[in-house]
mmCIF file of C-alpha atoms in Angstrom:
data_model
loop_
_atom_site.group_PDB
_atom_site.id
_atom_site.type_symbol
_atom_site.label_atom_id
_atom_site.label_comp_id
_atom_site.label_asym_id
_atom_site.label_seq_id
_atom_site.Cartn_x
_atom_site.Cartn_y
_atom_site.Cartn_z
ATOM 1 C CA MET A 1 -8.989 -32.985 -47.426
ATOM 2 C CA PRO A 2 -8.178 -30.890 -50.538
ATOM 3 C CA LEU A 3 -4.843 -29.092 -50.572
ATOM 4 C CA ALA A 4 -6.480 -25.689 -51.010
ATOM 5 C CA ALA A 5 -8.576 -26.221 -47.923
ATOM 6 C CA ALA A 6 -5.566 -27.324 -45.947
ATOM 7 C CA LYS A 7 -3.720 -24.161 -46.917
ATOM 8 C CA LYS A 8 -6.648 -22.110 -45.712
ATOM 9 C CA GLU A 9 -5.977 -23.423 -42.213
ATOM 10 C CA GLN A 10 -2.982 -21.127 -41.958
ATOM 11 C CA ASN A 11 -5.275 -18.113 -42.178
ATOM 12 C CA LEU A 12 -7.208 -19.256 -39.125
ATOM 13 C CA TYR A 13 -4.386 -18.442 -36.738
ATOM 14 C CA PRO A 14 -5.201 -15.268 -34.820
ATOM 15 C CA GLN A 15 -3.277 -12.324 -36.168
ATOM 16 C CA LYS A 16 -1.430 -9.798 -34.038
ATOM 17 C CA GLY A 17 -3.092 -6.479 -33.442
ATOM 18 C CA ARG A 18 -4.138 -3.878 -30.940
ATOM 19 C CA HIS A 19 -6.746 -6.090 -29.275
ATOM 20 C CA ASN A 20 -4.259 -8.941 -29.038
ATOM 21 C CA SER A 21 -1.793 -6.595 -27.302
ATOM 22 C CA TYR A 22 -4.429 -5.491 -24.792
ATOM 23 C CA ALA A 23 -5.323 -9.091 -23.973
ATOM 24 C CA PHE A 24 -1.639 -10.031 -23.754
ATOM 25 C CA LEU A 25 -0.855 -7.164 -21.338
ATOM 26 C CA ALA A 26 -3.932 -7.812 -19.199
ATOM 27 C CA LEU A 27 -3.071 -11.497 -18.804
ATOM 28 C CA SER A 28 0.590 -10.677 -18.072
ATOM 29 C CA LEU A 29 -0.409 -8.158 -15.392
ATOM 30 C CA LEU A 30 -2.838 -10.647 -13.882
ATOM 31 C CA LEU A 31 -0.124 -13.316 -13.671
ATOM 32 C CA TYR A 32 2.319 -10.779 -12.206
ATOM 33 C CA LEU A 33 -0.135 -9.965 -9.408
ATOM 34 C CA LEU A 34 -0.869 -13.642 -8.821
ATOM 35 C CA GLY A 35 2.852 -14.375 -8.566
ATOM 36 C CA GLY A 36 3.306 -11.605 -6.019
ATOM 37 C CA LEU A 37 0.402 -12.888 -3.937
ATOM 38 C CA LEU A 38 1.737 -16.449 -4.084
ATOM 39 C CA LEU A 39 5.115 -15.325 -2.755
ATOM 40 C CA LEU A 40 3.433 -13.162 -0.130
ATOM 41 C CA SER A 41 1.224 -16.007 1.064
ATOM 42 C CA THR A 42 4.152 -18.433 1.115
ATOM 43 C CA TYR A 43 6.742 -16.266 2.843
ATOM 44 C CA GLY A 44 4.700 -13.379 4.201
ATOM 45 C CA GLN A 45 3.476 -15.246 7.271
ATOM 46 C CA SER A 46 6.921 -16.556 8.231
ATOM 47 C CA SER A 47 8.521 -13.142 7.640
ATOM 48 C CA LEU A 48 5.784 -11.439 9.642
ATOM 49 C CA LYS A 49 6.310 -13.887 12.490
ATOM 50 C CA GLN A 50 10.045 -13.157 12.546
ATOM 51 C CA LEU A 51 9.407 -9.413 12.574
ATOM 52 C CA ARG A 52 6.847 -9.661 15.383
ATOM 53 C CA GLU A 53 9.124 -11.857 17.474
ATOM 54 C CA SER A 54 12.026 -9.406 17.083
ATOM 55 C CA ILE A 55 10.213 -6.602 18.947
ATOM 56 C CA PRO A 56 12.179 -5.981 22.189
ATOM 57 C CA PHE A 57 10.529 -5.341 25.560
ATOM 58 C CA TYR A 58 12.501 -3.834 28.459
ATOM 59 C CA ILE A 59 11.631 -4.267 32.139
ATOM 60 C CA GLU A 60 13.182 -1.432 34.139
ATOM 61 C CA LEU A 61 14.160 -2.587 37.622
ATOM 62 C CA ALA A 62 14.285 -0.437 40.740
ATOM 63 C CA ASP A 63 17.759 0.377 42.089
ATOM 64 C CA GLY A 64 17.041 -1.236 45.428
ATOM 65 C CA ALA A 65 15.779 -4.492 43.965
ATOM 66 C CA ASN A 66 16.954 -7.560 45.847
ATOM 67 C CA GLU A 67 19.186 -9.797 43.717
ATOM 68 C CA ALA A 68 17.452 -12.947 44.926
ATOM 69 C CA GLU A 69 14.057 -11.469 44.046
ATOM 70 C CA VAL A 70 15.283 -10.464 40.604
ATOM 71 C CA PHE A 71 16.743 -13.940 40.012
ATOM 72 C CA ARG A 72 13.446 -15.561 41.055
ATOM 73 C CA PHE A 73 11.561 -13.183 38.791
ATOM 74 C CA GLN A 74 13.803 -14.075 35.834
ATOM 75 C CA LYS A 75 13.215 -17.804 36.337
ATOM 76 C CA GLU A 76 9.462 -17.305 36.530
ATOM 77 C CA LEU A 77 9.525 -15.096 33.459
ATOM 78 C CA ALA A 78 11.562 -17.632 31.467
ATOM 79 C CA SER A 79 8.958 -20.310 32.204
ATOM 80 C CA GLN A 80 6.081 -18.257 30.774
ATOM 81 C CA ASP A 81 4.556 -19.588 27.544
ATOM 82 C CA TYR A 82 4.468 -16.171 25.867
ATOM 83 C CA ILE A 83 8.237 -15.564 26.176
ATOM 84 C CA LYS A 84 10.283 -16.398 23.080
ATOM 85 C CA GLU A 85 12.791 -19.096 23.944
ATOM 86 C CA GLY A 86 16.321 -17.810 24.474
ATOM 87 C CA SER A 87 15.342 -14.130 24.307
ATOM 88 C CA LEU A 88 15.423 -13.352 28.056
ATOM 89 C CA GLN A 89 18.487 -11.335 29.035
ATOM 90 C CA TYR A 90 19.537 -9.394 32.134
ATOM 91 C CA ILE A 91 21.192 -6.059 31.311
ATOM 92 C CA SER A 92 23.075 -4.335 34.116
ATOM 93 C CA LYS A 93 23.478 -0.563 34.165
ATOM 94 C CA GLU A 94 27.159 -1.002 33.264
ATOM 95 C CA GLU A 95 26.290 -3.111 30.216
ATOM 96 C CA ALA A 96 23.638 -0.581 29.210
ATOM 97 C CA LEU A 97 26.226 2.205 29.394
ATOM 98 C CA GLU A 98 28.666 0.232 27.235
ATOM 99 C CA GLU A 99 25.960 -0.415 24.621
ATOM 100 C CA MET A 100 25.013 3.262 24.455
ATOM 101 C CA LEU A 101 28.645 4.297 24.086
ATOM 102 C CA ALA A 102 29.198 1.634 21.417
ATOM 103 C CA ASP A 103 26.447 3.192 19.302
ATOM 104 C CA GLY A 104 28.618 6.311 18.985
ATOM 105 C CA ASP A 105 25.707 8.755 19.179
ATOM 106 C CA LEU A 106 26.443 9.826 22.762
ATOM 107 C CA LYS A 107 29.574 10.416 24.774
ATOM 108 C CA GLU A 108 30.071 9.271 28.354
ATOM 109 C CA GLU A 109 29.677 12.791 29.757
ATOM 110 C CA ASP A 110 26.314 13.049 28.009
ATOM 111 C CA ILE A 111 25.018 10.011 29.885
ATOM 112 C CA LEU A 112 26.565 10.265 33.342
ATOM 113 C CA VAL A 113 25.093 12.698 35.856
ATOM 114 C CA LEU A 114 27.830 14.202 38.032
ATOM 115 C CA GLY A 115 29.953 11.242 37.051
ATOM 116 C CA GLU A 116 27.370 8.730 38.239
ATOM 117 C CA ASN A 117 25.674 6.128 36.058
ATOM 118 C CA LEU A 118 21.933 6.533 36.639
ATOM 119 C CA LEU A 119 20.866 4.036 34.001
ATOM 120 C CA PRO A 120 18.609 1.328 35.448
ATOM 121 C CA ASN A 121 19.217 -2.386 35.538
ATOM 122 C CA ALA A 122 16.832 -4.042 33.127
ATOM 123 C CA ILE A 123 15.590 -7.314 31.711
ATOM 124 C CA SER A 124 14.960 -7.579 27.980
ATOM 125 C CA PHE A 125 12.856 -10.185 26.215
ATOM 126 C CA GLN A 126 10.802 -10.861 23.096
ATOM 127 C CA MET A 127 7.330 -12.352 22.936
ATOM 128 C CA LYS A 128 6.056 -15.154 20.739
ATOM 129 C CA SER A 129 4.094 -13.957 17.736
ATOM 130 C CA GLU A 130 0.874 -15.704 18.747
ATOM 131 C CA ALA A 131 0.995 -14.061 22.200
ATOM 132 C CA LEU A 132 1.400 -10.483 20.993
ATOM 133 C CA GLY A 133 -2.349 -10.087 20.619
ATOM 134 C CA GLN A 134 -2.574 -9.965 24.445
ATOM 135 C CA TYR A 135 0.697 -8.138 25.084
ATOM 136 C CA ALA A 136 -0.976 -5.318 27.050
ATOM 137 C CA GLU A 137 -2.391 -7.735 29.646
ATOM 138 C CA GLN A 138 0.956 -9.514 30.002
ATOM 139 C CA LEU A 139 2.872 -6.276 30.512
ATOM 140 C CA GLU A 140 0.315 -5.013 33.009
ATOM 141 C CA ALA A 141 0.854 -8.155 35.079
ATOM 142 C CA LEU A 142 4.629 -7.647 34.988
ATOM 143 C CA GLU A 143 4.367 -4.053 36.213
ATOM 144 C CA LYS A 144 2.601 -5.245 39.380
ATOM 145 C CA GLU A 145 5.904 -6.575 40.714
ATOM 146 C CA GLU A 146 7.198 -4.278 43.469
ATOM 147 C CA PHE A 147 10.715 -3.905 42.024
ATOM 148 C CA VAL A 148 9.517 -3.252 38.451
ATOM 149 C CA VAL A 149 9.452 0.456 37.602
ATOM 150 C CA GLU A 150 7.958 0.120 34.123
ATOM 151 C CA VAL A 151 7.935 -2.008 30.992
ATOM 152 C CA SER A 152 8.901 -0.122 27.841
ATOM 153 C CA TYR A 153 8.689 -1.078 24.173
ATOM 154 C CA ALA A 154 8.601 0.515 20.729
ATOM 155 C CA GLN A 155 5.135 1.295 19.380
ATOM 156 C CA THR A 156 4.679 -0.456 16.037
ATOM 157 C CA PRO A 157 1.699 -1.614 13.934
ATOM 158 C CA LEU A 158 3.060 -5.152 14.262
ATOM 159 C CA LEU A 159 1.781 -5.191 17.843
ATOM 160 C CA GLY A 160 -1.796 -4.645 16.744
ATOM 161 C CA GLY A 161 -2.448 -8.218 15.658
ATOM 162 C CA GLU A 162 -2.892 -9.407 12.078
ATOM 163 C CA ASP A 163 -6.136 -7.593 11.208
ATOM 164 C CA TRP A 164 -4.316 -5.167 8.953
ATOM 165 C CA LEU A 165 -2.696 -8.083 7.089
ATOM 166 C CA SER A 166 -6.109 -9.685 6.576
ATOM 167 C CA ARG A 167 -7.490 -6.431 5.195
ATOM 168 C CA LEU A 168 -4.518 -6.140 2.863
ATOM 169 C CA SER A 169 -5.078 -9.702 1.652
ATOM 170 C CA TRP A 170 -8.754 -8.988 0.980
ATOM 171 C CA LEU A 171 -7.958 -5.831 -0.971
ATOM 172 C CA SER A 172 -5.299 -7.675 -2.977
ATOM 173 C CA SER A 173 -7.733 -10.493 -3.747
ATOM 174 C CA ILE A 174 -10.366 -8.033 -4.987
ATOM 175 C CA PHE A 175 -7.728 -6.311 -7.121
ATOM 176 C CA VAL A 176 -6.642 -9.638 -8.634
ATOM 177 C CA LEU A 177 -10.257 -10.674 -9.236
ATOM 178 C CA PHE A 178 -10.800 -7.460 -11.181
ATOM 179 C CA PHE A 179 -7.854 -8.265 -13.447
ATOM 180 C CA VAL A 180 -9.069 -11.854 -13.854
ATOM 181 C CA LEU A 181 -12.373 -10.545 -15.202
ATOM 182 C CA LEU A 182 -10.589 -7.946 -17.338
ATOM 183 C CA ALA A 183 -8.192 -10.500 -18.841
ATOM 184 C CA LEU A 184 -10.991 -12.982 -19.570
ATOM 185 C CA THR A 185 -13.127 -10.263 -21.159
ATOM 186 C CA LEU A 186 -10.288 -9.057 -23.380
ATOM 187 C CA LEU A 187 -9.330 -12.604 -24.390
ATOM 188 C CA ARG A 188 -12.934 -13.412 -25.239
ATOM 189 C CA HIS A 189 -13.394 -10.171 -27.181
ATOM 190 C CA HIS A 190 -10.136 -10.678 -29.080
ATOM 191 C CA LEU A 191 -11.070 -14.235 -30.057
ATOM 192 C CA ARG A 192 -14.519 -13.107 -31.170
ATOM 193 C CA LEU A 193 -12.948 -10.507 -33.475
ATOM 194 C CA GLN A 194 -10.593 -13.117 -34.895
ATOM 195 C CA LEU A 195 -13.466 -15.485 -35.595
ATOM 196 C CA LEU A 196 -15.383 -12.700 -37.326
ATOM 197 C CA SER A 197 -12.415 -11.739 -39.472
ATOM 198 C CA ASN A 198 -11.832 -15.377 -40.462
ATOM 199 C CA ARG A 199 -15.461 -16.384 -40.832
ATOM 200 C CA GLU A 200 -15.205 -16.869 -44.602
ATOM 201 C CA GLN A 201 -12.269 -19.256 -44.233
ATOM 202 C CA ILE A 202 -14.118 -21.156 -41.510
ATOM 203 C CA GLU A 203 -17.203 -21.475 -43.713
ATOM 204 C CA LEU A 204 -15.082 -22.733 -46.615
ATOM 205 C CA LEU A 205 -13.430 -25.364 -44.438
ATOM 206 C CA GLN A 206 -16.832 -26.422 -43.136
ATOM 207 C CA ILE A 207 -18.055 -26.854 -46.708
ATOM 208 C CA VAL A 208 -15.154 -29.165 -47.575
ATOM 209 C CA GLY A 209 -15.826 -31.279 -44.483
ATOM 210 C CA ALA A 210 -13.552 -29.922 -41.743
ATOM 211 C CA ASN A 211 -14.691 -31.041 -38.297
ATOM 212 C CA PRO A 212 -14.976 -28.626 -35.295
ATOM 213 C CA ASP A 213 -11.778 -29.905 -33.687
ATOM 214 C CA PHE A 214 -9.816 -29.090 -36.848
ATOM 215 C CA LEU A 215 -11.303 -25.589 -36.956
ATOM 216 C CA ARG A 216 -10.565 -24.880 -33.303
ATOM 217 C CA ARG A 217 -7.025 -26.244 -33.343
ATOM 218 C CA PRO A 218 -5.199 -23.131 -34.698
ATOM 219 C CA PHE A 219 -6.850 -20.852 -32.146
ATOM 220 C CA LEU A 220 -6.160 -23.213 -29.262
ATOM 221 C CA GLN A 221 -2.532 -23.589 -30.333
ATOM 222 C CA LYS A 222 -2.170 -19.820 -30.398
ATOM 223 C CA SER A 223 -3.762 -19.558 -26.951
ATOM 224 C CA ILE A 224 -1.142 -21.975 -25.588
ATOM 225 C CA TYR A 225 1.696 -19.856 -26.993
ATOM 226 C CA ASN A 226 0.139 -16.656 -25.651
ATOM 227 C CA GLY A 227 -0.353 -18.184 -22.198
ATOM 228 C CA LEU A 228 3.269 -19.321 -22.021
ATOM 229 C CA TYR A 229 4.543 -15.949 -23.265
ATOM 230 C CA CYS A 230 2.444 -14.102 -20.674
ATOM 231 C CA GLY A 231 3.639 -16.428 -17.911
ATOM 232 C CA ALA A 232 7.280 -15.924 -18.903
ATOM 233 C CA LEU A 233 6.853 -12.140 -19.084
ATOM 234 C CA ALA A 234 5.142 -12.036 -15.671
ATOM 235 C CA SER A 235 7.884 -14.220 -14.125
ATOM 236 C CA LEU A 236 10.608 -11.983 -15.523
ATOM 237 C CA ALA A 237 8.862 -8.817 -14.311
ATOM 238 C CA LEU A 238 8.395 -10.337 -10.851
ATOM 239 C CA LEU A 239 12.062 -11.351 -10.620
ATOM 240 C CA LEU A 240 13.150 -7.841 -11.617
ATOM 241 C CA SER A 241 10.813 -6.383 -8.975
ATOM 242 C CA ILE A 242 12.281 -8.690 -6.323
ATOM 243 C CA LEU A 243 15.801 -7.604 -7.281
ATOM 244 C CA ALA A 244 14.846 -3.909 -7.298
ATOM 245 C CA LEU A 245 13.186 -4.125 -3.866
ATOM 246 C CA GLY A 246 16.087 -6.076 -2.356
ATOM 247 C CA PHE A 247 14.042 -9.176 -1.439
ATOM 248 C CA TRP A 248 16.314 -11.608 -3.302
ATOM 249 C CA PRO A 249 18.322 -12.737 -0.199
ATOM 250 C CA TYR A 250 15.110 -13.719 1.604
ATOM 251 C CA LEU A 251 13.802 -16.035 -1.123
ATOM 252 C CA SER A 252 15.251 -19.379 -2.125
ATOM 253 C CA PHE A 253 15.963 -20.339 -5.722
ATOM 254 C CA GLY A 254 13.579 -23.275 -5.408
ATOM 255 C CA ALA A 255 10.733 -20.995 -4.327
ATOM 256 C CA LEU A 256 11.310 -18.603 -7.217
ATOM 257 C CA LEU A 257 11.521 -21.485 -9.692
ATOM 258 C CA SER A 258 8.296 -23.024 -8.363
ATOM 259 C CA ASN A 259 6.568 -19.652 -8.546
ATOM 260 C CA SER A 260 7.690 -19.148 -12.155
ATOM 261 C CA LEU A 261 6.476 -22.618 -13.155
ATOM 262 C CA LEU A 262 3.120 -21.935 -11.505
ATOM 263 C CA LEU A 263 2.786 -18.677 -13.446
ATOM 264 C CA LEU A 264 3.487 -20.516 -16.702
ATOM 265 C CA ALA A 265 0.866 -23.115 -15.777
ATOM 266 C CA PHE A 266 -1.673 -20.444 -14.780
ATOM 267 C CA GLY A 267 -1.042 -18.477 -17.970
ATOM 268 C CA LEU A 268 -1.431 -21.541 -20.144
ATOM 269 C CA GLY A 269 -4.541 -22.694 -18.294
ATOM 270 C CA ILE A 270 -6.347 -19.334 -18.283
ATOM 271 C CA SER A 271 -5.572 -18.618 -21.932
ATOM 272 C CA TRP A 272 -6.488 -22.114 -23.162
ATOM 273 C CA LEU A 273 -9.666 -22.479 -21.099
ATOM 274 C CA SER A 274 -10.891 -19.022 -22.080
ATOM 275 C CA SER A 275 -10.263 -19.746 -25.767
ATOM 276 C CA TRP A 276 -11.823 -23.213 -25.572
ATOM 277 C CA TYR A 277 -14.985 -21.896 -23.920
ATOM 278 C CA SER A 278 -15.326 -18.993 -26.365
ATOM 279 C CA LEU A 279 -14.724 -21.226 -29.389
ATOM 280 C CA LYS A 280 -17.285 -23.731 -28.173
ATOM 281 C CA LYS A 281 -19.813 -20.938 -27.725
ATOM 282 C CA TYR A 282 -19.249 -18.921 -30.898
ATOM 283 C CA MET A 283 -18.619 -21.715 -33.372
ATOM 284 C CA ALA A 284 -21.931 -23.299 -32.412
ATOM 285 C CA GLN A 285 -23.802 -20.179 -33.560
ATOM 286 C CA PRO A 286 -25.762 -20.327 -36.833
ATOM 287 C CA LEU A 287 -24.592 -18.456 -39.910
ATOM 288 C CA SER A 288 -27.258 -15.773 -39.408
ATOM 289 C CA PHE A 289 -25.676 -14.833 -36.088
ATOM 290 C CA TRP A 290 -22.310 -14.107 -37.709
ATOM 291 C CA ARG A 291 -23.822 -12.145 -40.567
ATOM 292 C CA GLN A 292 -25.652 -9.998 -38.052
ATOM 293 C CA GLU A 293 -22.464 -9.503 -36.010
ATOM 294 C CA GLN A 294 -20.541 -8.374 -39.092
ATOM 295 C CA LYS A 295 -23.029 -5.599 -39.865
#
């Protein structure tokens, strides 16, 4: 190939500009969202399970409850499939008083009535995450015991099953899909503009015998660099977000490294495939198509 034609190859590399910046930012934001969803899907379920299984339930016992009956009840309760292993604990009224005083919010005279401790004896436990969907039925059965006054617990959305998490996942997926389409559209539009601006150089190289692979190579190389840059930027932004939100102690270094490598791979793949498809489509168009586009 003539030297002049070879030098022209340098002009085929996409130049930086406003459209390139838009495509770069859109792809970076897309990868950032994908990275967040990957971490959420990997650790969200396990974290949610831990949170759901940390919800305490308290069975208030009647003052006149027979100790043998209470002991039998505890053994039966510990054998239930829905009880989290090792969470069952008997709390006497004296222990309850000590815990309340240890919190420091109340003094002893604020709790005792005429010097008498009226706090009830209680049994505390946690339920397995998969059993919380039927917690109301389980608690209703417990309250049928004669010596059980009531079963109390803190109202929290975590008790309502995982429907809200599914809805959140669907909304996040739709949001990510929107940015996938936006990033692909901007990448395609940017490449089309670059091909139009370099059409004369492409025609010259075609005249001197350059094959399609040679013509596509500069654009594909640039797409690889852009994909890696976007992946690195998204990984850095995600790490900074994790630090700012205080999630760093809950994530392992290996998980963060794997997530960053996946973002680099996704960025490279999306950028390269989008460029390859657009180049294959546009460079197959006849000369009349490009002349019409330039008008």
